[in-house]
Short mmCIF file of C-alpha atoms and ligand atoms in Angstrom, two decimals:
data_model
loop_
_atom_site.label_atom_id
_atom_site.label_comp_id
_atom_site.label_asym_id
_atom_site.label_seq_id
_atom_site.Cartn_x
_atom_site.Cartn_y
_atom_site.Cartn_z
CA MET L 105 51.48 11.21 20.87
CA TRP L 106 49.26 8.14 21.28
CA ASN L 107 50.22 7.03 17.79
CA THR L 108 53.89 7.05 18.76
CA VAL L 109 53.17 5.00 21.87
CA TYR L 110 51.00 2.61 19.85
CA GLU L 111 53.63 2.22 17.16
CA TRP L 112 56.33 1.61 19.73
CA LEU L 113 54.25 -1.14 21.34
CA ASP L 114 53.12 -2.58 18.00
CA GLU L 115 56.69 -2.91 16.80
CA ARG L 116 57.55 -5.01 19.86
CA LEU L 117 54.28 -6.88 20.45
CA GLY L 118 52.89 -7.16 16.94
CA LEU L 119 49.51 -5.74 17.98
CA ASN L 120 48.33 -5.31 14.41
CA ASP L 121 49.20 -8.91 13.55
CA MET L 122 47.41 -10.08 16.66
CA TYR L 123 44.36 -8.09 15.71
CA THR L 124 44.19 -9.51 12.19
CA ASN L 125 44.84 -13.07 13.33
CA LEU L 126 42.53 -13.11 16.34
CA LEU L 127 39.67 -10.80 15.48
CA ASP L 128 39.85 -10.14 11.76
CA ARG L 129 40.42 -13.69 10.58
CA PRO L 130 38.34 -14.97 7.68
CA GLU L 131 35.19 -16.84 8.70
CA PRO L 132 32.99 -19.08 6.61
CA ARG L 133 29.41 -17.94 6.08
CA GLY L 134 28.04 -19.11 9.34
CA ASN L 135 24.92 -18.63 11.31
CA TRP L 136 24.00 -17.97 14.92
CA TRP L 137 24.88 -21.49 16.00
CA ASN L 138 28.52 -20.57 15.34
CA THR L 139 28.42 -18.02 18.15
CA LEU L 140 27.83 -20.56 20.90
CA GLY L 141 31.52 -21.22 21.51
CA SER L 142 32.08 -17.52 22.09
CA ALA L 143 28.99 -17.49 24.28
CA SER L 144 30.54 -20.32 26.33
CA LEU L 145 33.73 -18.31 26.66
CA PHE L 146 31.78 -15.24 27.75
CA LEU L 147 29.90 -17.25 30.37
CA PHE L 148 33.16 -18.76 31.63
CA ILE L 149 34.62 -15.28 32.14
CA MET L 150 31.40 -14.03 33.74
CA GLN L 151 31.33 -16.98 36.14
CA GLY L 152 34.98 -16.30 36.94
CA LEU L 153 34.35 -12.65 37.78
CA THR L 154 31.17 -13.13 39.82
CA GLY L 155 32.83 -16.10 41.54
CA ILE L 156 35.80 -13.98 42.55
CA PHE L 157 33.41 -11.39 43.98
CA LEU L 158 31.51 -14.04 45.91
CA THR L 159 34.70 -15.14 47.68
CA VAL L 160 34.89 -11.66 49.21
CA TYR L 161 32.18 -12.79 51.67
CA TYR L 162 31.70 -16.54 51.24
CA THR L 163 33.40 -18.71 53.85
CA PRO L 164 33.88 -22.44 53.15
CA SER L 165 33.39 -23.79 56.63
CA PRO L 166 30.40 -25.73 58.01
CA ASP L 167 30.06 -23.09 60.75
CA HIS L 168 29.93 -20.14 58.39
CA ALA L 169 29.08 -21.24 54.83
CA TYR L 170 25.31 -21.04 55.23
CA ASP L 171 25.34 -17.79 57.22
CA SER L 172 27.80 -16.15 54.87
CA VAL L 173 25.62 -16.98 51.87
CA GLN L 174 22.60 -15.64 53.74
CA TYR L 175 24.58 -12.50 54.44
CA ILE L 176 25.47 -12.10 50.75
CA MET L 177 21.78 -12.39 49.86
CA GLU L 178 20.41 -10.04 52.50
CA GLY L 179 23.21 -8.03 54.07
CA VAL L 180 25.43 -6.84 51.23
CA ALA L 181 24.44 -4.30 48.60
CA PHE L 182 23.79 -6.12 45.30
CA GLY L 183 24.84 -9.44 46.85
CA TRP L 184 21.63 -10.97 45.49
CA LEU L 185 22.62 -9.78 42.02
CA ILE L 186 26.16 -11.15 42.08
CA ARG L 187 25.02 -14.49 43.50
CA GLY L 188 22.02 -14.60 41.16
CA ILE L 189 24.20 -14.13 38.10
CA HIS L 190 26.63 -16.80 39.29
CA HIS L 191 23.80 -19.19 40.17
CA TRP L 192 21.85 -18.91 36.92
CA GLY L 193 25.00 -18.44 34.86
CA ALA L 194 26.13 -21.89 35.99
CA THR L 195 23.05 -23.58 34.59
CA LEU L 196 23.16 -21.46 31.46
CA MET L 197 26.82 -22.32 30.87
CA VAL L 198 26.18 -26.07 31.01
CA LEU L 199 23.31 -25.58 28.59
CA VAL L 200 25.23 -23.37 26.16
CA VAL L 201 28.33 -25.59 26.18
CA PHE L 202 26.14 -28.58 25.52
CA ILE L 203 24.29 -26.97 22.60
CA HIS L 204 27.67 -25.81 21.24
CA MET L 205 28.73 -29.44 21.24
CA LEU L 206 25.54 -30.48 19.48
CA ARG L 207 26.09 -27.92 16.72
CA VAL L 208 29.68 -29.13 16.24
CA PHE L 209 28.31 -32.64 16.01
CA PHE L 210 25.53 -31.86 13.54
CA THR L 211 27.78 -29.85 11.25
CA ALA L 212 30.31 -32.71 11.45
CA SER L 213 32.99 -30.19 12.44
CA PHE L 214 34.78 -32.75 14.60
CA LYS L 215 36.34 -34.47 11.56
CA TYR L 216 39.96 -34.19 10.39
CA PRO L 217 41.83 -32.01 11.25
CA ARG L 218 39.66 -30.98 14.20
CA GLU L 219 39.51 -34.22 16.21
CA LEU L 220 41.73 -32.79 18.90
CA THR L 221 39.53 -29.71 19.19
CA TRP L 222 36.63 -32.10 19.76
CA LEU L 223 38.48 -34.20 22.34
CA ILE L 224 39.49 -31.12 24.28
CA GLY L 225 35.88 -30.01 23.96
CA ILE L 226 34.80 -33.16 25.75
CA GLY L 227 37.24 -32.29 28.52
CA LEU L 228 35.68 -28.82 28.65
CA LEU L 229 32.18 -30.25 28.98
CA LEU L 230 33.27 -32.56 31.80
CA MET L 231 35.05 -29.71 33.60
CA THR L 232 31.98 -27.53 33.23
CA LEU L 233 29.82 -30.25 34.76
CA GLY L 234 32.43 -30.64 37.52
CA MET L 235 32.14 -26.92 38.25
CA GLY L 236 28.41 -27.31 38.63
CA PHE L 237 28.77 -30.35 40.87
CA THR L 238 31.35 -28.81 43.22
CA GLY L 239 29.63 -25.44 43.30
CA TYR L 240 26.31 -26.95 44.25
CA LEU L 241 27.61 -28.03 47.68
CA LEU L 242 29.00 -24.64 48.67
CA PRO L 243 25.82 -22.98 50.06
CA TRP L 244 25.78 -25.85 52.59
CA ASN L 245 22.00 -25.97 52.86
CA GLN L 246 19.88 -29.13 53.01
CA ARG L 247 19.55 -29.39 49.25
CA ALA L 248 23.30 -28.99 48.72
CA PHE L 249 24.14 -31.46 51.45
CA TRP L 250 21.86 -34.22 50.23
CA ALA L 251 22.56 -33.65 46.54
CA THR L 252 26.25 -34.13 47.24
CA THR L 253 25.55 -37.14 49.45
CA VAL L 254 23.69 -38.74 46.56
CA GLY L 255 26.16 -37.58 43.90
CA THR L 256 29.19 -38.95 45.69
CA GLN L 257 27.26 -42.12 46.47
CA ILE L 258 26.67 -42.64 42.76
CA ALA L 259 30.37 -42.13 42.05
CA GLY L 260 30.96 -44.69 44.80
CA SER L 261 28.95 -47.37 43.03
CA VAL L 262 31.78 -48.04 40.55
CA PRO L 263 32.88 -51.68 40.93
CA PHE L 264 36.05 -52.38 42.95
CA VAL L 265 37.36 -48.79 43.25
CA GLY L 266 34.00 -47.25 44.17
CA GLU L 267 34.67 -46.99 47.86
CA PHE L 268 38.02 -45.37 47.23
CA ILE L 269 36.47 -42.82 44.85
CA LEU L 270 33.77 -42.04 47.37
CA LYS L 271 36.30 -41.44 50.12
CA ALA L 272 38.55 -39.40 47.85
CA LEU L 273 35.66 -37.17 46.82
CA ARG L 274 34.36 -36.73 50.35
CA GLY L 275 37.75 -36.61 52.04
CA GLY L 276 36.59 -39.48 54.25
CA PRO L 277 33.64 -41.83 54.56
CA ASP L 278 31.12 -39.07 55.35
CA LEU L 279 30.29 -35.60 54.15
CA SER L 280 32.19 -33.26 56.45
CA ALA L 281 34.15 -30.04 56.72
CA LEU L 282 36.80 -31.78 54.62
CA THR L 283 34.30 -32.35 51.81
CA LEU L 284 33.24 -28.71 51.80
CA GLN L 285 36.82 -27.50 51.79
CA ARG L 286 38.01 -29.76 48.98
CA PHE L 287 34.95 -29.00 46.87
CA PHE L 288 35.67 -25.32 47.40
CA SER L 289 39.30 -25.78 46.39
CA ALA L 290 38.29 -27.72 43.28
CA HIS L 291 35.62 -25.17 42.45
CA ILE L 292 37.71 -22.04 42.70
CA TRP L 293 41.25 -23.23 41.89
CA MET L 294 41.70 -26.61 40.27
CA LEU L 295 38.81 -26.85 37.81
CA PRO L 296 38.97 -23.19 36.68
CA ALA L 297 42.72 -23.51 36.11
CA LEU L 298 42.24 -26.67 34.05
CA LEU L 299 39.32 -25.12 32.24
CA ALA L 300 41.29 -21.97 31.39
CA GLY L 301 44.21 -24.05 30.12
CA LEU L 302 42.00 -26.26 27.96
CA ILE L 303 40.08 -23.27 26.61
CA GLY L 304 43.43 -21.78 25.61
CA ILE L 305 44.35 -24.89 23.59
CA HIS L 306 40.81 -25.12 22.18
CA LEU L 307 40.99 -21.55 20.91
CA PHE L 308 44.52 -21.98 19.61
CA LEU L 309 43.37 -24.94 17.54
CA ILE L 310 40.34 -23.06 16.25
CA ILE L 311 42.51 -20.17 15.10
CA LYS L 312 45.06 -22.55 13.63
CA HIS L 313 42.55 -24.55 11.58
CA GLY L 314 40.08 -21.79 10.91
CA GLU L 315 36.43 -22.57 11.24
CA SER L 316 34.91 -25.40 9.32
CA HIS L 317 32.61 -24.63 6.43
CA PHE L 318 28.97 -25.40 6.77
CA PRO L 319 28.51 -28.79 5.07
CA SER L 320 26.97 -28.43 1.64
CA LYS L 321 24.44 -30.72 -0.04
CA GLU L 322 27.23 -32.74 -1.67
CA ASP L 323 29.01 -33.51 1.62
CA MET A 73 30.73 8.97 1.97
CA SER A 74 33.55 11.45 2.50
CA GLY A 75 32.52 15.03 1.83
CA SER A 76 28.94 14.48 2.86
CA ASN A 77 27.52 15.73 6.12
CA GLU A 78 25.93 12.47 7.07
CA ILE A 79 28.00 10.31 9.32
CA SER A 80 29.16 7.10 7.78
CA ARG A 81 27.68 3.77 8.75
CA ARG A 82 31.04 2.77 10.22
CA ASP A 83 31.23 5.86 12.44
CA PHE A 84 27.64 5.42 13.52
CA ILE A 85 28.37 1.86 14.62
CA LYS A 86 31.50 3.02 16.44
CA VAL A 87 29.67 5.76 18.34
CA THR A 88 26.67 3.63 19.29
CA THR A 89 28.93 0.77 20.39
CA GLY A 90 30.86 3.21 22.54
CA ILE A 91 27.74 4.66 24.15
CA VAL A 92 26.02 1.33 24.74
CA GLY A 93 29.27 -0.18 26.01
CA GLY A 94 29.73 2.73 28.39
CA LEU A 95 26.20 2.36 29.74
CA ILE A 96 26.68 -1.36 30.26
CA GLY A 97 30.00 -0.63 31.96
CA VAL A 98 28.30 1.74 34.40
CA ALA A 99 25.38 -0.62 34.97
CA VAL A 100 27.80 -3.42 35.81
CA GLY A 101 30.50 -1.37 37.51
CA LEU A 102 28.44 0.58 40.05
CA PRO A 103 26.72 -2.44 41.65
CA THR A 104 30.07 -4.22 41.74
CA ILE A 105 31.81 -1.37 43.51
CA SER A 106 29.04 -0.94 46.07
CA TYR A 107 29.06 -4.71 46.64
CA LEU A 108 32.78 -4.55 47.43
CA ILE A 109 32.77 -1.50 49.70
CA ASP A 110 29.41 -2.19 51.39
CA PRO A 111 30.82 -3.15 54.83
CA ALA A 112 32.76 0.11 54.94
CA LEU A 113 29.52 2.04 54.48
CA GLN A 114 27.67 0.26 57.29
CA GLU A 115 27.31 2.17 60.52
CA GLY A 116 29.26 0.52 63.26
CA GLY A 117 27.75 -0.17 66.66
CA LYS A 118 25.70 2.71 67.96
CA ASP A 119 26.76 5.04 70.73
CA VAL A 120 24.48 4.33 73.67
CA TRP A 121 23.78 5.33 77.23
CA VAL A 122 24.50 2.47 79.64
CA THR A 123 23.17 2.23 83.19
CA ILE A 124 25.92 1.45 85.69
CA GLY A 125 24.11 1.61 89.05
CA LYS A 126 22.13 3.67 91.56
CA PHE A 127 23.73 6.87 92.73
CA GLU A 128 22.68 6.17 96.34
CA ASP A 129 24.52 2.82 96.30
CA MET A 130 27.79 4.56 95.59
CA GLN A 131 29.64 5.47 98.76
CA VAL A 132 31.95 8.41 99.04
CA GLY A 133 35.56 7.29 98.94
CA ILE A 134 34.90 3.67 97.97
CA PRO A 135 35.10 2.97 94.22
CA TYR A 136 31.86 1.42 92.99
CA PRO A 137 32.59 -1.37 90.44
CA PHE A 138 30.38 -1.87 87.41
CA SER A 139 30.53 -3.84 84.19
CA PHE A 140 28.53 -4.23 81.00
CA THR A 141 28.78 -6.02 77.69
CA ARG A 142 28.12 -4.72 74.24
CA VAL A 143 27.30 -6.84 71.21
CA GLN A 144 28.64 -5.93 67.82
CA VAL A 145 27.40 -7.49 64.59
CA ASN A 146 30.08 -7.97 61.94
CA GLY A 147 28.61 -9.49 58.81
CA TRP A 148 27.01 -12.75 59.97
CA GLU A 149 28.90 -12.85 63.26
CA ARG A 150 28.15 -11.34 66.64
CA THR A 151 31.00 -10.40 68.89
CA SER A 152 30.36 -9.33 72.43
CA SER A 153 32.93 -7.36 74.33
CA SER A 154 32.96 -6.66 78.05
CA PHE A 155 33.63 -3.31 79.59
CA GLY A 156 33.94 -2.29 83.20
CA GLY A 157 35.04 0.43 85.51
CA PHE A 158 34.69 2.19 88.81
CA ALA A 159 32.50 5.10 89.82
CA VAL A 160 34.22 7.22 92.43
CA ARG A 161 31.79 9.42 94.35
CA LYS A 162 33.27 12.59 95.80
CA SER A 163 30.32 14.29 97.47
CA ASP A 164 26.52 14.47 97.59
CA ASP A 165 26.48 16.19 94.24
CA PRO A 166 25.77 13.68 91.46
CA LYS A 167 27.90 15.84 89.18
CA ASP A 168 30.85 15.22 91.46
CA LEU A 169 31.58 11.74 90.13
CA LEU A 170 34.74 10.37 88.58
CA ILE A 171 33.99 7.35 86.40
CA LEU A 172 37.06 5.35 85.45
CA ASN A 173 37.49 2.65 82.83
CA SER A 174 39.06 -0.45 84.42
CA ARG A 175 41.03 -1.24 81.26
CA CYS A 176 44.70 -0.88 82.10
CA THR A 177 46.37 1.76 79.93
CA HIS A 178 49.44 -0.46 79.60
CA LEU A 179 48.26 -3.57 77.74
CA ALA A 180 44.54 -3.69 78.45
CA CYS A 181 44.28 -6.10 81.40
CA THR A 182 41.51 -5.33 83.89
CA VAL A 183 42.53 -3.53 87.07
CA ASN A 184 40.92 -4.21 90.46
CA TRP A 185 40.40 -1.96 93.45
CA ASN A 186 42.50 -3.10 96.38
CA GLU A 187 41.30 -1.80 99.73
CA GLN A 188 44.60 -2.37 101.57
CA ALA A 189 46.80 -0.81 98.91
CA GLN A 190 44.25 1.99 98.44
CA GLY A 191 44.77 1.74 94.70
CA TYR A 192 43.81 -0.13 91.55
CA LEU A 193 46.22 -2.98 90.94
CA CYS A 194 46.85 -4.55 87.58
CA PRO A 195 47.47 -8.32 87.71
CA CYS A 196 49.48 -8.39 84.52
CA HIS A 197 52.55 -6.25 85.13
CA ASP A 198 51.97 -5.01 88.66
CA ALA A 199 50.86 -1.52 87.82
CA LYS A 200 49.27 0.58 90.56
CA PHE A 201 46.85 3.46 90.00
CA SER A 202 45.58 5.89 92.63
CA ILE A 203 41.87 6.06 93.47
CA ASP A 204 41.58 8.86 90.89
CA GLY A 205 43.38 6.81 88.24
CA GLU A 206 46.85 8.42 88.40
CA VAL A 207 49.76 6.07 87.69
CA LEU A 208 51.60 5.38 90.95
CA ASP A 209 53.77 2.50 89.89
CA GLY A 210 54.53 0.23 86.93
CA PRO A 211 54.65 0.53 83.14
CA PRO A 212 51.35 2.26 82.14
CA PRO A 213 52.03 5.36 80.04
CA ARG A 214 48.99 7.39 81.19
CA PRO A 215 46.25 7.52 83.81
CA LEU A 216 43.16 5.32 83.57
CA ASP A 217 40.67 6.46 80.97
CA VAL A 218 37.65 8.43 82.15
CA TYR A 219 34.02 8.20 81.06
CA ASP A 220 33.45 11.94 81.09
CA GLN A 221 29.87 11.92 79.82
CA PHE A 222 27.44 10.70 82.47
CA ARG A 223 24.05 11.71 83.85
CA LEU A 224 21.61 11.00 86.65
CA THR A 225 18.22 9.68 85.58
CA GLU A 226 14.94 10.48 87.30
CA ASP A 227 14.88 7.16 89.14
CA GLY A 228 18.32 7.75 90.60
CA GLN A 229 20.43 5.71 88.20
CA ILE A 230 23.76 6.83 86.84
CA GLU A 231 24.19 6.35 83.10
CA ILE A 232 27.39 6.68 81.13
CA PHE A 233 27.80 7.33 77.44
CA SER A 234 29.50 4.39 75.77
CA LYS A 235 30.95 5.01 72.35
CA ALA A 236 30.89 2.41 69.61
CA GLY A 237 33.70 -0.07 69.31
C1 HEM V 157 33.94 -24.22 28.24
C2 HEM V 157 33.45 -24.72 27.15
C3 HEM V 157 33.78 -24.33 25.70
C4 HEM V 157 34.27 -23.14 25.19
C5 HEM V 157 34.59 -21.85 25.98
C6 HEM V 157 34.40 -23.31 23.77
C7 HEM V 157 34.81 -22.32 22.88
C8 HEM V 157 34.78 -22.45 21.49
C9 HEM V 157 34.84 -21.37 20.53
C10 HEM V 157 34.95 -19.85 20.88
C11 HEM V 157 34.75 -21.90 19.26
C12 HEM V 157 34.70 -21.11 17.93
C13 HEM V 157 33.55 -21.51 17.00
C14 HEM V 157 32.16 -21.52 17.61
O1 HEM V 157 31.91 -20.68 18.47
O2 HEM V 157 31.34 -22.37 17.21
C15 HEM V 157 34.71 -23.35 19.42
C16 HEM V 157 34.69 -24.27 18.38
C17 HEM V 157 34.71 -25.68 18.53
N1 HEM V 157 34.42 -26.35 19.70
FE1 HEM V 157 34.24 -25.49 21.54
N2 HEM V 157 34.05 -24.61 23.43
C18 HEM V 157 33.66 -25.25 24.56
C19 HEM V 157 33.20 -26.58 24.64
C20 HEM V 157 33.25 -27.53 23.59
C21 HEM V 157 32.74 -28.87 23.65
C22 HEM V 157 32.01 -29.47 24.87
C23 HEM V 157 33.01 -29.47 22.43
C24 HEM V 157 32.73 -30.88 21.99
C25 HEM V 157 32.95 -31.97 22.68
C26 HEM V 157 33.69 -28.50 21.62
C27 HEM V 157 34.19 -28.71 20.35
C28 HEM V 157 34.50 -27.72 19.45
C29 HEM V 157 34.93 -27.93 18.08
C30 HEM V 157 35.21 -29.28 17.38
C31 HEM V 157 35.06 -26.64 17.49
C32 HEM V 157 35.47 -26.32 16.05
C33 HEM V 157 34.21 -26.05 15.28
C34 HEM V 157 34.47 -25.56 13.86
O3 HEM V 157 35.64 -25.37 13.50
O4 HEM V 157 33.45 -25.37 13.16
N3 HEM V 157 33.80 -27.32 22.34
N4 HEM V 157 34.69 -23.65 20.77
S1 FES V 158 48.53 -4.51 81.37
FE1 FES V 158 48.35 -3.53 83.26
S2 FES V 158 50.39 -3.38 83.85
FE2 FES V 158 50.59 -4.32 81.91
#
């Protein structure tokens, strides 16, 4: 019965082909450093899921942001766990993505034909940092407020266009409800969407080129 | 390996992966579900006894107005709602009280006792209720609601039972 259903689907979707190409593709003899990209992907998905759950209670408004976070921590069953995972996962993701980049650099895997994979990787690193930056403001406590004040101030020190960048980031000259709202929007919609799209291309390229061999003594 | 009783390495891996995966699924799934449904499991506001006034201050035949507020905590927000009504004393017997809710049964405006009209008038759509809460005029579909649980305390106060919500 299940076999018939599976065969019917396989004939139309090519499930077996997908399986061989995605999960059963040949890999060079690697080592644990080669798992960091997958670890980054796992962390991205985990941050996505815990983030979605946080929005069940979190409210991005200066009146409610702080109280709603407090409520998640103390009022809701396992709120501390969901927020804790999201909080520490964020730091871990930056770290893992960064080490993944270092391994790609040290094994010289960015060379032809994988330059594009590398360039997209840089985009992924920047997006990941952007997620950290925008997420940091959301609890709307003193630390968040002043960190964002300083962070946007630094972005504002660019010559000529600095003031414009500062206003665009803050949604005005000062940190306000507009800043919180646009950081929230960037954090839950824009950056994750970009990140997901870029990860898709990144993975497509990896499957297309196969993984690079570990450089040998002669290389 | 086929033909032997020992399970193959491949099957062993499959079974352990399944078991460990299932355990992880439960360990992750249960907290997540309770996180999501937690507000539904919270008790709402409590049912409480509310003091509305001294029995001796209530005069026979003249509705005695009272009001009280109740605070409800929803997540990180407190909402207070006001309630009010009239105690209508019939005789010397403290059991012989009729305690009406002043919330109009039409669309929830607050009715007021009007001495001249000898009735409760609603300012919103001109409803009129008798002293006992019967609809005399206007759109309300039923008589005024009654607080039917009340008691006299030792120091002469009347208390009513206010349900949550
Ligand atoms: C959200 C962040 C990222 C995710 C989810 C991700 C995911 C992956 C995955 C699953 C692989 C497969 C091989 C492995 O795991 O080592 C990979 C390979 C690769 N990644 Fe990333 N990556 C991310 C960030 C980056 C960054 C920041 C760079 C560099 C700027 C980069 C450059 C590369 C390159 C060049 C490869 C090919 C390596 C090879 O073929 O040996 N990636 N990535
Ligand atoms: S609300 Fe009282 S008459 Fe309509």
